[in-house]
Each structure stands twice: as structure tokens, then as C-alpha cells.
Tab-separated table of C-alpha atoms in Angstrom:
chain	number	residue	atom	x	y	z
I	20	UNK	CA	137.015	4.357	-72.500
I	21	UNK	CA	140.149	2.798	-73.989
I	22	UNK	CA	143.421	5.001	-72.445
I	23	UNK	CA	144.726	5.620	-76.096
I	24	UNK	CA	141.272	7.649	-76.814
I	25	UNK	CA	141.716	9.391	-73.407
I	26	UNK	CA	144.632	10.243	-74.402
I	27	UNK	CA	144.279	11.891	-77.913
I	28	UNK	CA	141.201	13.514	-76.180
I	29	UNK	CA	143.280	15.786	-73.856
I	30	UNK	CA	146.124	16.151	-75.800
I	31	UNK	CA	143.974	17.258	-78.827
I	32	UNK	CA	142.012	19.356	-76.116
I	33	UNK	CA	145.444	20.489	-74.528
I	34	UNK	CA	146.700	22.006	-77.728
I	35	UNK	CA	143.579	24.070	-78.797
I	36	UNK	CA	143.680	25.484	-75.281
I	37	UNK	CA	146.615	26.706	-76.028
I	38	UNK	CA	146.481	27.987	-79.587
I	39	UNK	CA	143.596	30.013	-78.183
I	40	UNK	CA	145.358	31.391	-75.479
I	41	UNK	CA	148.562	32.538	-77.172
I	42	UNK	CA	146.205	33.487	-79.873
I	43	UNK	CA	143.651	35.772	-77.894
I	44	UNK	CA	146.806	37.184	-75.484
I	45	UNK	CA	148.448	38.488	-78.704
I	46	UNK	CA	145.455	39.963	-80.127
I	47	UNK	CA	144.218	41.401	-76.807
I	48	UNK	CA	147.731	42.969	-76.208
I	49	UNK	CA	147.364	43.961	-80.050
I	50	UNK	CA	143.896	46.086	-79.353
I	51	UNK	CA	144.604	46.675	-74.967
I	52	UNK	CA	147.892	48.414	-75.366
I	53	UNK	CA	147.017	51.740	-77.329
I	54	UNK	CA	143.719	51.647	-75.761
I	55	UNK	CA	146.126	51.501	-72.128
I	56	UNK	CA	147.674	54.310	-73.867
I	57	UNK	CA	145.602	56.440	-74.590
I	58	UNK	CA	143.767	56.200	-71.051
I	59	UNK	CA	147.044	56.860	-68.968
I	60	UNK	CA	148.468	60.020	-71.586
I	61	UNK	CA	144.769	61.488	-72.081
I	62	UNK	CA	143.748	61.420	-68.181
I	63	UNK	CA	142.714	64.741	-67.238
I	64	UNK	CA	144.362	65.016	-63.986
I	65	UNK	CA	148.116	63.407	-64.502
I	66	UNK	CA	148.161	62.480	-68.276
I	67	UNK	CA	151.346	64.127	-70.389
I	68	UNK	CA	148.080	64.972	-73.043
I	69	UNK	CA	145.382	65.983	-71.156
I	70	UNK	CA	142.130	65.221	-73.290
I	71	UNK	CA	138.663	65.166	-70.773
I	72	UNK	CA	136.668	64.052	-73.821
I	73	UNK	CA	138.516	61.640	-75.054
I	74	UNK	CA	139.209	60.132	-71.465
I	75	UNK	CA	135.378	59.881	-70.327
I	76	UNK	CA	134.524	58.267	-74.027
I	77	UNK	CA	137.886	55.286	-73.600
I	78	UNK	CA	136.545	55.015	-70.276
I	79	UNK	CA	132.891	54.401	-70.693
I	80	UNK	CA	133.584	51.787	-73.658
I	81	UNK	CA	136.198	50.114	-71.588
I	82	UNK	CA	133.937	49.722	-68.799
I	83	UNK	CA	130.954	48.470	-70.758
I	84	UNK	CA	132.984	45.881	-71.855
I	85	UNK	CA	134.538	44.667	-68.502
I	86	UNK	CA	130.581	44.188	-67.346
I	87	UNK	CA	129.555	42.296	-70.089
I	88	UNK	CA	129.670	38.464	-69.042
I	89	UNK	CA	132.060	36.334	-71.588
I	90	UNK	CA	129.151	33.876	-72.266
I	91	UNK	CA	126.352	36.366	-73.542
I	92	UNK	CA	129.793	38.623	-74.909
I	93	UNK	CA	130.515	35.580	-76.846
I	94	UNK	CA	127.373	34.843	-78.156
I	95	UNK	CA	127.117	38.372	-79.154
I	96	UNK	CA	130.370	38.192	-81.368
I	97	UNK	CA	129.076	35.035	-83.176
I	98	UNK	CA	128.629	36.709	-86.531
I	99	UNK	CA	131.678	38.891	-86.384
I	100	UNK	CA	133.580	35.531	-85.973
I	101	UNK	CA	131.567	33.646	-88.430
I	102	UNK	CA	132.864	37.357	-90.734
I	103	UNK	CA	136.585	37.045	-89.535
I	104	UNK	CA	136.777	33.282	-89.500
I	105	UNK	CA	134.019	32.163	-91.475
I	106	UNK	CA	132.889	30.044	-88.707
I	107	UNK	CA	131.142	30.496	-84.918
I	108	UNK	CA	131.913	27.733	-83.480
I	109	UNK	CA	135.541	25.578	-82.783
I	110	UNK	CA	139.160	26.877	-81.417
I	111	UNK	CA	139.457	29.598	-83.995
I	112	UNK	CA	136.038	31.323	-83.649
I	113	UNK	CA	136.421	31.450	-80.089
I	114	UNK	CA	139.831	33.871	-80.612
I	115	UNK	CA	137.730	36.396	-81.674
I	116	UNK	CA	135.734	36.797	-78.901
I	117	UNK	CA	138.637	35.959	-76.549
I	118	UNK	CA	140.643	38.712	-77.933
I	119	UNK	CA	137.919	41.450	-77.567
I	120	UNK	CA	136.897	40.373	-73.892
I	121	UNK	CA	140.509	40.567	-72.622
I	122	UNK	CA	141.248	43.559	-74.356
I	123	UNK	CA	139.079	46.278	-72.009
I	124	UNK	CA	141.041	44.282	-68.808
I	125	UNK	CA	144.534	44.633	-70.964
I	126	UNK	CA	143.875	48.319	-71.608
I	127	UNK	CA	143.288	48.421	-67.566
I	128	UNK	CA	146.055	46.713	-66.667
I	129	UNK	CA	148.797	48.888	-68.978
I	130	UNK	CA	146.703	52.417	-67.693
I	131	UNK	CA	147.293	51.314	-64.463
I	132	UNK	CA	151.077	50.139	-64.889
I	133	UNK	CA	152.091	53.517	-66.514
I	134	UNK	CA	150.343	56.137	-63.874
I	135	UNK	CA	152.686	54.221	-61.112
I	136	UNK	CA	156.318	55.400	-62.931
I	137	UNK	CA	157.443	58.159	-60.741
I	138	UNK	CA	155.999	61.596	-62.565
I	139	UNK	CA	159.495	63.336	-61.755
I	140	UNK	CA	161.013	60.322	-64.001
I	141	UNK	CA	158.456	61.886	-66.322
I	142	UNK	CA	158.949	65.564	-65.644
I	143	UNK	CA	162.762	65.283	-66.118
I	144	UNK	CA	162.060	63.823	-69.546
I	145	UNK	CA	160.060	66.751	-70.428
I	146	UNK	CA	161.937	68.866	-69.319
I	147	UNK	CA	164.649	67.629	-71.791
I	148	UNK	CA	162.581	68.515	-74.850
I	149	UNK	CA	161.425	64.708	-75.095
I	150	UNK	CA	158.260	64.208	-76.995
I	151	UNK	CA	155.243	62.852	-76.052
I	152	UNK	CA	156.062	60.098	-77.842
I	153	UNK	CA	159.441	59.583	-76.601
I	154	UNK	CA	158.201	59.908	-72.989
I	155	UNK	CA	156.198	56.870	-73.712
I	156	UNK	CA	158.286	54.738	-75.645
I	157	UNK	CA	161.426	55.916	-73.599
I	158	UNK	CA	160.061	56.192	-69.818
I	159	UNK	CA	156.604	55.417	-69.113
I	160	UNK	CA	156.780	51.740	-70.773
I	161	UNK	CA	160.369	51.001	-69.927
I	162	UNK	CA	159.915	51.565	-66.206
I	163	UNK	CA	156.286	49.871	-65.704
I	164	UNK	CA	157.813	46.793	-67.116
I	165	UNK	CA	157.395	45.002	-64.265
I	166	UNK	CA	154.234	45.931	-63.928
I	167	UNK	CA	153.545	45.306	-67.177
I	168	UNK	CA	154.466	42.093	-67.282
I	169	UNK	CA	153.024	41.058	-63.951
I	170	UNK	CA	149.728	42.376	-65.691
I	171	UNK	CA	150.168	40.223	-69.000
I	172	UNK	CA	150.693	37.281	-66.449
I	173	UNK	CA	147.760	37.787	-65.216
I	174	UNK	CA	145.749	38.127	-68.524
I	175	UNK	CA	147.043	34.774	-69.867
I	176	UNK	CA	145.518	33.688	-66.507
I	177	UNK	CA	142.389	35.150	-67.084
I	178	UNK	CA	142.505	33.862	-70.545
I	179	UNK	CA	143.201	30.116	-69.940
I	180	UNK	CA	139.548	30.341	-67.538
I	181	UNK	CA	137.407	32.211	-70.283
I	182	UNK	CA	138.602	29.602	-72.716
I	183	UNK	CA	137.499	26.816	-70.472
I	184	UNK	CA	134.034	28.374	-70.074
I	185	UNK	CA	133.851	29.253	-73.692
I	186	UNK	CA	133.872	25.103	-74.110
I	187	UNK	CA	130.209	25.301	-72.659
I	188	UNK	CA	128.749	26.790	-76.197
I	189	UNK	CA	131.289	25.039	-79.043
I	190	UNK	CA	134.719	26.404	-78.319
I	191	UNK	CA	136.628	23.454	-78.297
I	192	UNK	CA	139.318	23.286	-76.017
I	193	UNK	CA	140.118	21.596	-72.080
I	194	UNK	CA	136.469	22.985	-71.346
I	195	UNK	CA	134.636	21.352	-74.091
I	196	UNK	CA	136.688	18.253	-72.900
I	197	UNK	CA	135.159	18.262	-69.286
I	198	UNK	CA	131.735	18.951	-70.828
I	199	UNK	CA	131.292	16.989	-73.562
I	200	UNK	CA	133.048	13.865	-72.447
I	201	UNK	CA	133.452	14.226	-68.370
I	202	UNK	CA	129.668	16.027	-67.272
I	203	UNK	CA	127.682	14.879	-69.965
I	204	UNK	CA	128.695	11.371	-70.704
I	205	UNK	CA	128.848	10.745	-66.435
I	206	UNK	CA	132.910	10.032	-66.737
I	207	UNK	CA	134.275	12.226	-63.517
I	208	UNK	CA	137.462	11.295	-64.064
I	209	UNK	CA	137.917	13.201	-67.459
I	210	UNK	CA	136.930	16.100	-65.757
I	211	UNK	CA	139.277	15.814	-63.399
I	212	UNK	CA	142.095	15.398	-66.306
I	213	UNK	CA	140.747	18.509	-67.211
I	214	UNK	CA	140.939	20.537	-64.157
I	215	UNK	CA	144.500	19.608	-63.652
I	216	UNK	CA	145.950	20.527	-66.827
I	217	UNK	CA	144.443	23.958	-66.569
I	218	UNK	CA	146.130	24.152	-62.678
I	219	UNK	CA	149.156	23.076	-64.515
I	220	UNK	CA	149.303	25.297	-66.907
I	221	UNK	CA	148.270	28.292	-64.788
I	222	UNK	CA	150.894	27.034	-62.161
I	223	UNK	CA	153.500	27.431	-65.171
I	224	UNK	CA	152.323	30.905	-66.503
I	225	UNK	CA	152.438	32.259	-63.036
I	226	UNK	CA	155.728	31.217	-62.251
I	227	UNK	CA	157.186	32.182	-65.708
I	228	UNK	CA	155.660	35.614	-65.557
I	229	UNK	CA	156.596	36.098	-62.117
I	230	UNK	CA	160.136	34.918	-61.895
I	231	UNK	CA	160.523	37.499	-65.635
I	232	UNK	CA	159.284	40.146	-63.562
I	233	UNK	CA	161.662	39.886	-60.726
I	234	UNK	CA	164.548	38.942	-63.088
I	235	UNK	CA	163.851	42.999	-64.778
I	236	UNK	CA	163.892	44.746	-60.893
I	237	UNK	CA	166.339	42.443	-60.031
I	238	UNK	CA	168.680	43.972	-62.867
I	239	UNK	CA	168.011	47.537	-62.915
């Protein structure tokens, strides 16, 4: 295959990773923060609004969605992106389903980052007369920053492999690369192109997200 194609090929492939990536993380973070929430302020046990009910229902959607497997998740969402998008298959159709598989891990993630701030951080907030709301805004996400970010790291991690399998069934992308023109047309090589621009990019999330988070604890 003549270099210039190869070329155009990745680079074409490179940037529809990406759109869907940025994309889904922003969406995800969109629909996985109040859903984080909710979790950590309605938890029966240490939650600054107790609310059982609500708890075991957040709970038992987030987890159904976790277990579903992105492929058959994916095909699932087909005619809710064909709705949003007007198509199923291609970079933009795939953001859909993206967006809603990351969100249940998202929601996770932020639940988890906000139950490890210090409760007497919390407790001395309430017990200046600060709202619920200002004890979230004001404490909880300020001081799992970190965390947080550590966890949004992750998710664009996450995100960058779903999108590669997601090129198995139309979704355009590095993955669709490997498959379409690496596996299926016997070209090994283009696969391996493939592989190491998603290491790559990984390699530079990571280290981005990482050397943010130590920059914050660094500084307080």
C-alpha cells in the first residue's frame, strides 16, 4: 500500500479516535457526575442526605450497566443513536453509546472519590450552617480532587479501549483501522500502527492526568 494512503489512513483514524474520546468523556462526566452525587450524599450509612430508596434504585441501575458488555451495550443503543444522530454507524454514532457505557463507571469513580474526604472536614462544615449544597460544592468536591481527577484519567483510559473495540461493528476510529485494513486485508503491519498510537496516546493521558493530580496535593 502506497505510504501516502497509510498515512491518511491513521491520521484520519487518529483523529476520530479522538473526537470520540473527548466527546464520550464529556458526556459521560455530563450524565456520571450527579449520578456520583447522588450515590455518595444519599448512602444510607455516611451520606449528608440519607435516602435508602433512592440509594438501592442508583445502585441497581448503575450496576446493571457496568455488567452489560460494550459490544451487545452498543448494539443495543443503535436506534437511540440512529434518534440522536440520525445514524448507527461511524465516529458520531458511536458517542452515544460511549457516553452511556462510561457513565455507570464515572458515577463509581466520583461516589468513591467523595466518601474518602475526611467526614470531620464534613462535620465542621455542617456544623457552620453550610448547606447540603455548599458541603458539596465547597468540601466534598474540592478535596477529592485528586481523586477525582486520577478517576477521570482513568475513564479517558477506559474510553480510548471501548472505542477501539467499538471499530469491530462500524465505529470508525484506530480500531476500525486494525480491522478493516490490518486483520482483514492480511497487512500486520497496520495493525501494529494501530496498537501503538493507542499506547501512545494512553502513555500521554496517564502522564497528563497523573502529573495534574500531584501538581493539586502538591499545592495544598
Amino acid at each position: 500500500m502506497d505510504p501516502h494512503k497509510i498515512f491518511l489512513l491513521v491520521s484520519e483514524a487518529s483523529i476520530q479516535t479522538l473526537e470520540m474520546v473527548i466527546f464520550s468523556t464529556i458526556f459521560s462526566l455530563l450524565l456520571g457526575l450527579p449520578l456520583g452525587v447522588l450515590l455518595c450524599t444519599s448512602d444510607p450509612v455516611t451520606g449528608i442526605r440519607p435516602h435508602p430508596v433512592l440509594y438501592q434504585v442508583l445502585t441497581r441501575i448503575v450496576n446493571a450497566l457496568r455488567s452489560f458488555p460494550f459490544i451487545i451495550l452498543m448494539i443495543v443503543l443503535f436506534p437511540l443513536s440512529r434518534i440522536i444522530v440520525g445514524t448507527s454507524i461511524g465516529t458520531k454514532a458511536t458517542i452515544v453509546p460511549l457516553s452511556i457505557a462510561a457513565a455507570p463507571f464515572v458515577a463509581r469513580i466520583i461516589e468513591s472519590a467523595l466518601k474518602e474526604v475526611d467526614n470531620g472536614v464534613v462535620q465542621a462544615a455542617r456544623a457552620m450552617g453550610s448547606t447540603a449544597m455548599q458541603i458539596i460544592l465547597k468540601v466534598l468536591i474540592p478535596e477529592a480532587l485528586p481523586a477525582l481527577i486520577d478517576g477521570v484519567t482513568l475513564t479517558i483510559i477506559n474510553l480510548i479501549g471501548y472505542s477501539a473495540m467499538a471499530g469491530a461493528i462500524g465505529g470508525g476510529g484506530l480500531g476500525d483501522l486494525a480491522i478493516r485494513y490490518g486483520y482483514q486485508r492480511f497487512r500486520p503491519f497496520i495493525m501494529a500502527i494501530a496498537v501503538v498510537i493507542i499506547l501512545v496516546i494512553v502513555e500521554l493521558i496517564q502522564f497528563a492526568g497523573t502529573k495534574l493530580s500531584h501538581r493539586i496535593v502538591v499545592s495544598r
